[in-house]
Tab-separated table of C-alpha atoms in Angstrom:
chain	number	residue	atom	x	y	z
A	1	MET	CA	-22.801	14.117	4.104
A	2	ALA	CA	-26.290	13.132	4.655
A	3	GLY	CA	-26.078	10.387	7.200
A	4	GLU	CA	-23.444	12.046	8.969
A	5	THR	CA	-23.297	11.191	12.878
A	6	VAL	CA	-23.826	15.326	15.026
A	7	LEU	CA	-23.036	15.491	18.437
A	8	VAL	CA	-25.465	18.156	19.813
A	9	VAL	CA	-24.242	19.355	22.875
A	10	GLY	CA	-27.153	20.955	25.111
A	11	GLY	CA	-29.557	18.978	22.754
A	12	ALA	CA	-32.188	18.316	25.359
A	13	GLY	CA	-33.131	22.240	25.672
A	14	TYR	CA	-35.466	24.316	23.518
A	15	ILE	CA	-32.771	25.422	20.251
A	16	GLY	CA	-31.067	22.317	20.969
A	17	SER	CA	-33.724	19.937	20.999
A	18	HIS	CA	-35.368	21.700	17.601
A	19	THR	CA	-32.145	21.386	15.654
A	20	CYS	CA	-32.181	17.825	16.312
A	21	LEU	CA	-35.504	18.152	14.684
A	22	ASP	CA	-34.123	19.432	11.700
A	23	LEU	CA	-31.075	17.734	11.759
A	24	ALA	CA	-32.463	14.155	11.333
A	25	ASN	CA	-34.939	15.150	8.737
A	26	LYS	CA	-32.044	16.335	6.219
A	27	GLY	CA	-30.562	13.143	6.512
A	28	TYR	CA	-28.229	13.563	9.883
A	29	ARG	CA	-27.460	11.284	12.618
A	30	PRO	CA	-27.712	13.648	15.681
A	31	VAL	CA	-26.556	12.151	18.969
A	32	VAL	CA	-27.960	14.620	22.583
A	33	PHE	CA	-25.096	15.253	25.179
A	34	ASP	CA	-27.055	16.579	28.325
A	35	ASN	CA	-27.135	16.611	31.805
A	36	PHE	CA	-30.652	17.529	31.684
A	37	SER	CA	-29.791	20.258	34.698
A	38	ASN	CA	-32.322	22.306	31.686
A	39	GLY	CA	-32.879	20.402	29.063
A	40	HIS	CA	-35.678	17.247	29.143
A	41	ARG	CA	-35.385	13.729	28.366
A	42	GLU	CA	-38.915	13.990	26.865
A	43	PHE	CA	-37.596	16.494	23.936
A	44	VAL	CA	-34.927	13.598	22.824
A	45	LYS	CA	-36.479	12.123	20.155
A	46	TRP	CA	-34.676	11.335	17.082
A	47	GLY	CA	-31.294	9.464	18.230
A	48	PRO	CA	-29.256	8.028	20.933
A	49	ALA	CA	-28.909	10.495	24.198
A	50	GLU	CA	-25.918	10.691	26.117
A	51	GLU	CA	-25.652	11.890	29.348
A	52	GLY	CA	-22.801	14.084	30.347
A	53	ASP	CA	-21.118	17.331	31.603
A	54	ILE	CA	-19.064	19.295	29.077
A	55	ARG	CA	-16.707	19.678	32.057
A	56	ASP	CA	-16.382	16.069	32.557
A	57	ARG	CA	-13.356	15.738	30.171
A	58	ALA	CA	-13.830	12.179	30.726
A	59	ARG	CA	-16.829	11.563	29.797
A	60	LEU	CA	-16.816	14.029	26.651
A	61	ASP	CA	-13.549	12.086	25.316
A	62	GLU	CA	-15.960	8.963	26.146
A	63	VAL	CA	-18.646	9.634	23.956
A	64	LEU	CA	-16.495	11.551	21.484
A	65	ALA	CA	-15.021	7.827	20.950
A	66	LYS	CA	-17.993	5.530	21.157
A	67	HIS	CA	-19.927	7.933	18.247
A	68	LYS	CA	-16.998	9.436	16.289
A	69	PRO	CA	-19.010	12.327	15.120
A	70	ALA	CA	-17.996	14.637	12.548
A	71	ALA	CA	-18.939	17.830	13.746
A	72	ILE	CA	-20.086	19.474	17.443
A	73	LEU	CA	-22.865	21.589	17.758
A	74	HIS	CA	-22.772	23.678	21.288
A	75	PHE	CA	-26.155	24.423	23.199
A	76	ALA	CA	-24.973	23.316	26.762
A	77	ALA	CA	-24.948	27.457	28.037
A	78	LEU	CA	-27.052	28.902	31.439
A	79	ILE	CA	-28.858	31.526	29.477
A	80	GLU	CA	-30.722	34.039	31.782
A	81	VAL	CA	-29.114	37.419	32.049
A	82	GLY	CA	-30.107	38.310	35.660
A	83	GLU	CA	-29.496	35.076	36.925
A	84	SER	CA	-25.869	35.981	35.348
A	85	VAL	CA	-25.814	38.447	38.118
A	86	LYS	CA	-26.711	36.946	40.415
A	87	ASP	CA	-24.357	34.022	40.061
A	88	PRO	CA	-21.400	35.041	37.953
A	89	VAL	CA	-19.163	32.211	38.843
A	90	SER	CA	-21.551	29.276	37.298
A	91	PHE	CA	-21.982	31.191	34.239
A	92	TYR	CA	-18.426	31.464	34.119
A	93	GLU	CA	-17.550	27.766	35.316
A	94	ASN	CA	-20.117	26.243	32.802
A	95	ASN	CA	-20.265	28.439	29.782
A	96	VAL	CA	-16.439	29.300	29.597
A	97	ILE	CA	-13.988	26.671	31.455
A	98	GLY	CA	-17.345	23.928	30.126
A	99	THR	CA	-16.883	25.098	26.646
A	100	LEU	CA	-12.826	24.875	26.642
A	101	THR	CA	-12.646	21.757	27.820
A	102	LEU	CA	-15.306	20.311	25.391
A	103	LEU	CA	-13.049	22.009	22.899
A	104	SER	CA	-9.952	20.088	24.123
A	105	ALA	CA	-11.570	17.088	23.881
A	106	ALA	CA	-12.852	17.824	20.450
A	107	GLN	CA	-9.420	18.595	19.200
A	108	ALA	CA	-8.498	14.915	20.764
A	109	ALA	CA	-10.825	13.648	18.684
A	110	GLY	CA	-9.651	15.329	15.763
A	111	ILE	CA	-12.899	17.532	15.152
A	112	ASN	CA	-12.508	20.666	13.438
A	113	ALA	CA	-16.030	21.441	12.436
A	114	PHE	CA	-17.545	23.431	15.812
A	115	VAL	CA	-20.698	25.720	15.896
A	116	PHE	CA	-21.034	27.386	18.614
A	117	SER	CA	-24.994	29.310	19.924
A	118	SER	CA	-23.674	32.820	21.150
A	119	THR	CA	-25.784	35.791	21.295
A	120	CYS	CA	-26.343	39.143	20.617
A	121	ALA	CA	-26.001	40.045	24.055
A	122	THR	CA	-22.387	40.102	23.121
A	123	TYR	CA	-22.678	43.367	21.364
A	124	GLY	CA	-23.923	45.028	24.262
A	125	LEU	CA	-25.841	48.536	23.900
A	126	PRO	CA	-26.479	49.078	20.179
A	127	GLN	CA	-24.276	51.999	18.642
A	128	SER	CA	-26.661	51.666	15.411
A	129	VAL	CA	-29.378	49.780	14.368
A	130	PRO	CA	-30.010	47.068	12.243
A	131	LEU	CA	-26.595	45.557	13.859
A	132	ASP	CA	-24.257	43.748	11.944
A	133	GLU	CA	-20.840	42.036	13.039
A	134	THR	CA	-18.769	44.350	12.582
A	135	HIS	CA	-20.767	45.951	15.330
A	136	ARG	CA	-18.250	46.718	18.624
A	137	GLN	CA	-18.636	44.158	20.982
A	138	VAL	CA	-19.071	45.670	24.592
A	139	PRO	CA	-21.185	43.273	26.782
A	140	ILE	CA	-22.953	44.300	30.032
A	141	ASN	CA	-23.410	41.192	31.466
A	142	PRO	CA	-21.861	38.320	33.017
A	143	TYR	CA	-23.653	36.007	30.214
A	144	GLY	CA	-22.995	38.562	27.548
A	145	ARG	CA	-19.044	38.461	29.246
A	146	THR	CA	-18.845	34.378	28.912
A	147	LYS	CA	-20.189	34.229	25.479
A	148	TYR	CA	-17.514	36.893	24.472
A	149	ILE	CA	-14.909	34.733	25.915
A	150	VAL	CA	-15.532	32.193	24.096
A	151	GLU	CA	-16.036	34.024	20.825
A	152	GLN	CA	-12.590	35.490	21.376
A	153	ALA	CA	-10.975	31.611	22.207
A	154	LEU	CA	-12.321	30.197	19.316
A	155	ALA	CA	-10.697	32.739	17.044
A	156	ASP	CA	-7.614	31.648	18.699
A	157	TYR	CA	-8.679	28.069	18.108
A	158	ASP	CA	-8.967	28.622	14.463
A	159	GLN	CA	-5.672	31.026	14.061
A	160	TYR	CA	-3.665	28.771	16.000
A	161	LYS	CA	-4.894	25.460	16.152
A	162	GLY	CA	-6.630	24.860	12.625
A	163	LEU	CA	-10.039	24.254	14.201
A	164	ARG	CA	-12.729	25.419	12.311
A	165	SER	CA	-16.249	27.150	13.608
A	166	VAL	CA	-19.249	29.136	12.767
A	167	VAL	CA	-20.750	31.464	15.919
A	168	LEU	CA	-24.230	32.320	15.499
A	169	ARG	CA	-25.196	35.173	17.461
A	170	TYR	CA	-29.444	34.803	18.624
A	171	PHE	CA	-31.794	37.918	18.650
A	172	ASN	CA	-35.055	36.871	20.050
A	173	ALA	CA	-35.619	32.631	19.534
A	174	ALA	CA	-39.246	32.451	19.720
A	175	GLY	CA	-42.117	29.619	18.532
A	176	ALA	CA	-42.491	25.790	18.620
A	177	ASP	CA	-42.844	22.510	16.120
A	178	PHE	CA	-45.330	23.486	14.091
A	179	GLU	CA	-46.690	19.891	15.354
A	180	GLY	CA	-46.599	20.811	18.563
A	181	ARG	CA	-43.577	17.363	19.498
A	182	ILE	CA	-41.612	19.972	21.166
A	183	GLY	CA	-41.621	23.671	22.535
A	184	GLU	CA	-39.958	26.169	24.313
A	185	TRP	CA	-39.858	25.079	28.061
A	186	HIS	CA	-37.690	26.926	30.580
A	187	GLN	CA	-38.038	26.478	34.085
A	188	PRO	CA	-38.107	29.354	35.743
A	189	GLU	CA	-39.641	30.884	32.578
A	190	THR	CA	-38.506	34.688	31.379
A	191	HIS	CA	-38.821	34.805	27.958
A	192	ALA	CA	-42.057	37.097	26.895
A	193	ILE	CA	-43.834	35.625	24.633
A	194	PRO	CA	-44.355	32.236	26.581
A	195	LEU	CA	-44.957	34.274	29.538
A	196	ALA	CA	-47.977	36.043	27.383
A	197	ILE	CA	-49.684	33.340	26.662
A	198	ASP	CA	-49.381	31.736	29.622
A	199	ALA	CA	-51.910	35.540	30.805
A	200	ALA	CA	-53.708	34.898	28.044
A	201	LEU	CA	-53.946	30.963	29.615
A	202	GLY	CA	-55.068	32.519	33.061
A	203	ARG	CA	-52.061	30.236	33.891
A	204	ARG	CA	-50.186	33.443	35.923
A	205	GLN	CA	-51.640	37.045	36.761
A	206	GLY	CA	-50.993	39.196	33.556
A	207	PHE	CA	-48.215	40.446	32.404
A	208	LYS	CA	-45.769	43.068	33.342
A	209	VAL	CA	-43.890	45.407	30.273
A	210	PHE	CA	-40.706	47.160	32.008
A	211	GLY	CA	-40.517	50.482	30.276
A	212	SER	CA	-43.228	52.616	28.294
A	213	ASP	CA	-41.328	55.577	27.640
A	214	TYR	CA	-38.010	54.525	25.288
A	215	GLU	CA	-37.979	56.556	22.399
A	216	THR	CA	-39.333	53.914	19.602
A	217	ARG	CA	-42.331	54.069	17.744
A	218	ASP	CA	-44.904	53.484	21.105
A	219	GLY	CA	-42.429	53.264	23.890
A	220	THR	CA	-41.369	50.215	24.256
A	221	CYS	CA	-38.793	48.289	23.444
A	222	VAL	CA	-38.164	46.877	19.909
A	223	ARG	CA	-36.756	42.938	19.889
A	224	ASP	CA	-35.887	41.095	16.690
A	225	TYR	CA	-38.180	37.498	16.764
A	226	ILE	CA	-37.214	34.716	14.977
A	227	HIS	CA	-38.546	31.148	14.457
A	228	VAL	CA	-36.969	28.132	16.561
A	229	LEU	CA	-36.841	26.255	13.164
A	230	ASP	CA	-35.387	28.436	11.054
A	231	LEU	CA	-32.509	28.804	13.573
A	232	ALA	CA	-31.844	25.049	13.856
A	233	ASP	CA	-32.257	25.685	9.727
A	234	ALA	CA	-28.982	27.878	10.258
A	235	HIS	CA	-27.051	25.478	12.202
A	236	VAL	CA	-27.662	22.518	10.129
A	237	ARG	CA	-26.243	24.734	7.349
A	238	ALA	CA	-23.512	25.760	9.460
A	239	VAL	CA	-22.454	21.988	9.930
A	240	GLU	CA	-22.842	21.664	6.155
A	241	TYR	CA	-20.769	24.499	5.472
A	242	LEU	CA	-17.830	23.144	7.934
A	243	LEU	CA	-17.904	20.183	6.297
A	244	LYS	CA	-17.502	21.495	3.265
A	245	GLY	CA	-14.177	23.320	4.377
A	246	GLY	CA	-16.077	26.734	5.194
A	247	ASP	CA	-13.823	29.518	6.658
A	248	SER	CA	-14.190	30.377	10.153
A	249	VAL	CA	-16.990	33.250	10.437
A	250	ALA	CA	-19.223	34.923	12.649
A	251	LEU	CA	-23.186	35.441	11.722
A	252	ASN	CA	-26.577	37.076	13.139
A	253	LEU	CA	-29.207	35.386	13.203
A	254	GLY	CA	-32.264	37.627	12.486
A	255	THR	CA	-34.754	38.534	10.838
A	256	GLY	CA	-34.250	41.915	10.176
A	257	THR	CA	-37.992	42.991	11.527
A	258	GLY	CA	-38.676	44.713	14.902
A	259	THR	CA	-41.042	44.466	17.426
A	260	THR	CA	-42.489	46.643	20.351
A	261	VAL	CA	-43.333	44.678	23.043
A	262	ARG	CA	-47.250	46.569	22.791
A	263	GLU	CA	-47.131	45.427	18.621
A	264	LEU	CA	-46.412	41.351	20.169
A	265	LEU	CA	-48.729	41.333	22.873
A	266	GLY	CA	-51.420	43.113	20.433
A	267	ALA	CA	-50.856	39.890	17.937
A	268	ILE	CA	-50.679	37.087	21.097
A	269	GLU	CA	-54.288	38.580	21.816
A	270	ASP	CA	-55.238	38.413	18.143
A	271	VAL	CA	-54.100	34.567	17.957
A	272	SER	CA	-55.106	33.293	21.256
A	273	ASN	CA	-58.502	35.753	20.783
A	274	ARG	CA	-58.436	35.745	24.973
A	275	PRO	CA	-57.288	39.086	26.286
A	276	PHE	CA	-54.918	39.760	29.772
A	277	PRO	CA	-54.487	42.110	31.958
A	278	VAL	CA	-51.078	44.206	31.396
A	279	GLU	CA	-49.103	46.144	33.588
A	280	TYR	CA	-46.662	48.548	32.497
A	281	ILE	CA	-43.831	49.636	34.837
A	282	GLY	CA	-40.410	51.274	35.763
A	283	ARG	CA	-37.717	50.277	32.934
A	284	ARG	CA	-35.585	47.240	33.492
A	285	GLU	CA	-31.753	48.226	34.074
A	286	GLY	CA	-29.503	46.811	31.301
A	287	ASP	CA	-32.285	46.702	28.547
A	288	SER	CA	-31.530	48.180	25.477
A	289	HIS	CA	-34.457	50.106	23.633
A	290	THR	CA	-34.003	48.706	20.517
A	291	LEU	CA	-31.940	45.025	19.282
A	292	VAL	CA	-32.431	44.190	15.344
A	293	ALA	CA	-30.436	41.943	13.259
A	294	ASN	CA	-28.910	43.101	10.317
A	295	ASN	CA	-28.896	38.648	8.894
A	296	ASP	CA	-27.166	39.811	5.130
A	297	LYS	CA	-24.153	37.929	6.324
A	298	ALA	CA	-25.993	34.776	7.215
A	299	ARG	CA	-27.833	34.802	3.863
A	300	ASP	CA	-24.593	35.403	1.513
A	301	VAL	CA	-22.308	32.623	3.773
A	302	LEU	CA	-24.664	29.610	4.054
A	303	GLY	CA	-28.003	30.610	1.873
A	304	TRP	CA	-30.030	31.214	5.121
A	305	VAL	CA	-33.278	33.155	4.478
A	306	PRO	CA	-35.667	33.253	7.590
A	307	GLN	CA	-39.146	32.053	6.431
A	308	TYR	CA	-41.730	32.380	9.340
A	309	ASP	CA	-43.020	35.820	10.350
A	310	LEU	CA	-44.345	36.806	13.818
A	311	SER	CA	-48.130	35.200	13.177
A	312	GLU	CA	-46.392	31.480	12.197
A	313	ILE	CA	-43.974	32.137	15.472
A	314	ILE	CA	-47.386	32.923	17.965
A	315	SER	CA	-49.366	30.599	16.461
A	316	SER	CA	-46.829	27.744	17.066
A	317	ALA	CA	-46.020	28.811	20.285
A	318	TRP	CA	-49.942	29.044	21.253
A	319	ASN	CA	-50.292	25.466	20.297
A	320	TRP	CA	-47.326	23.872	22.317
A	321	HIS	CA	-48.398	25.783	25.543
A	322	ALA	CA	-51.923	25.589	25.066
A	323	LYS	CA	-51.794	22.086	23.870
A	324	SER	CA	-48.577	20.196	24.745
A	325	ASN	CA	-46.708	21.834	27.692
A	326	GLN	CA	-48.820	21.550	30.632
A	327	HIS	CA	-45.496	21.354	33.154
């Protein structure tokens, strides 16, 4: 299947661009489709780019007819949880209506292999840890709900229209390409590792921790950090799985190892050798105290096993932010 074209929708963004790198390394031809509202033209390095919006059916039809991809990888979503509470309409318009438009275009083009970037936010507050794919899905914010709605739509498209999909529920994506060619670059930045690294670099005044009185080993929240290149590898494996005729499936992508916020900050200080101010403030509404993946199913279905640990995540992120990302 090497040599096949794969349309990477949202391929100029953080995870999409790393997946394009992995696709190219494995012999595929990634074609980026992006409106560049959050993605970066500088990140399109491993194949052609087509500018367009997933809500624009005519443009999607044009690009699919031109490139004739064997599969579609869909990363083009609004992702900031806090913003979804302030402006749910934009999230429904892009994440739900946009995805349904993309699915209609895919069907019209005869494409029945679709990999969807989803999230552990579809689970809502955890009833048990680690979370497996059978955990109930009760999202607690508009972002999580828009992803859950698409997951439900994909199940119906599979059952009634024969469009097969792999739904990948991420935990906390982190890290960067080890050569520093691409990395995490959000505007504004809301993710813990880049915010803490910026504090260590003196680009911001310290780091705020939301809550220090949770029932965890040190009182701070526990999260499962997964290297972006491990995520990229899972996406390429998902494409291969579908092209070989695999059935629709939903899979968690995490390491199965939880790290507290205090432990994360300590690891960043160790890598950077630069202490920085940390302020502990009150809990943030909607935060779960522990989110850790059970990733057994991804291993069983895709043969996927994460390769990188927390120190490699932080080292690669530090390299990117310190040397490459001056924006």
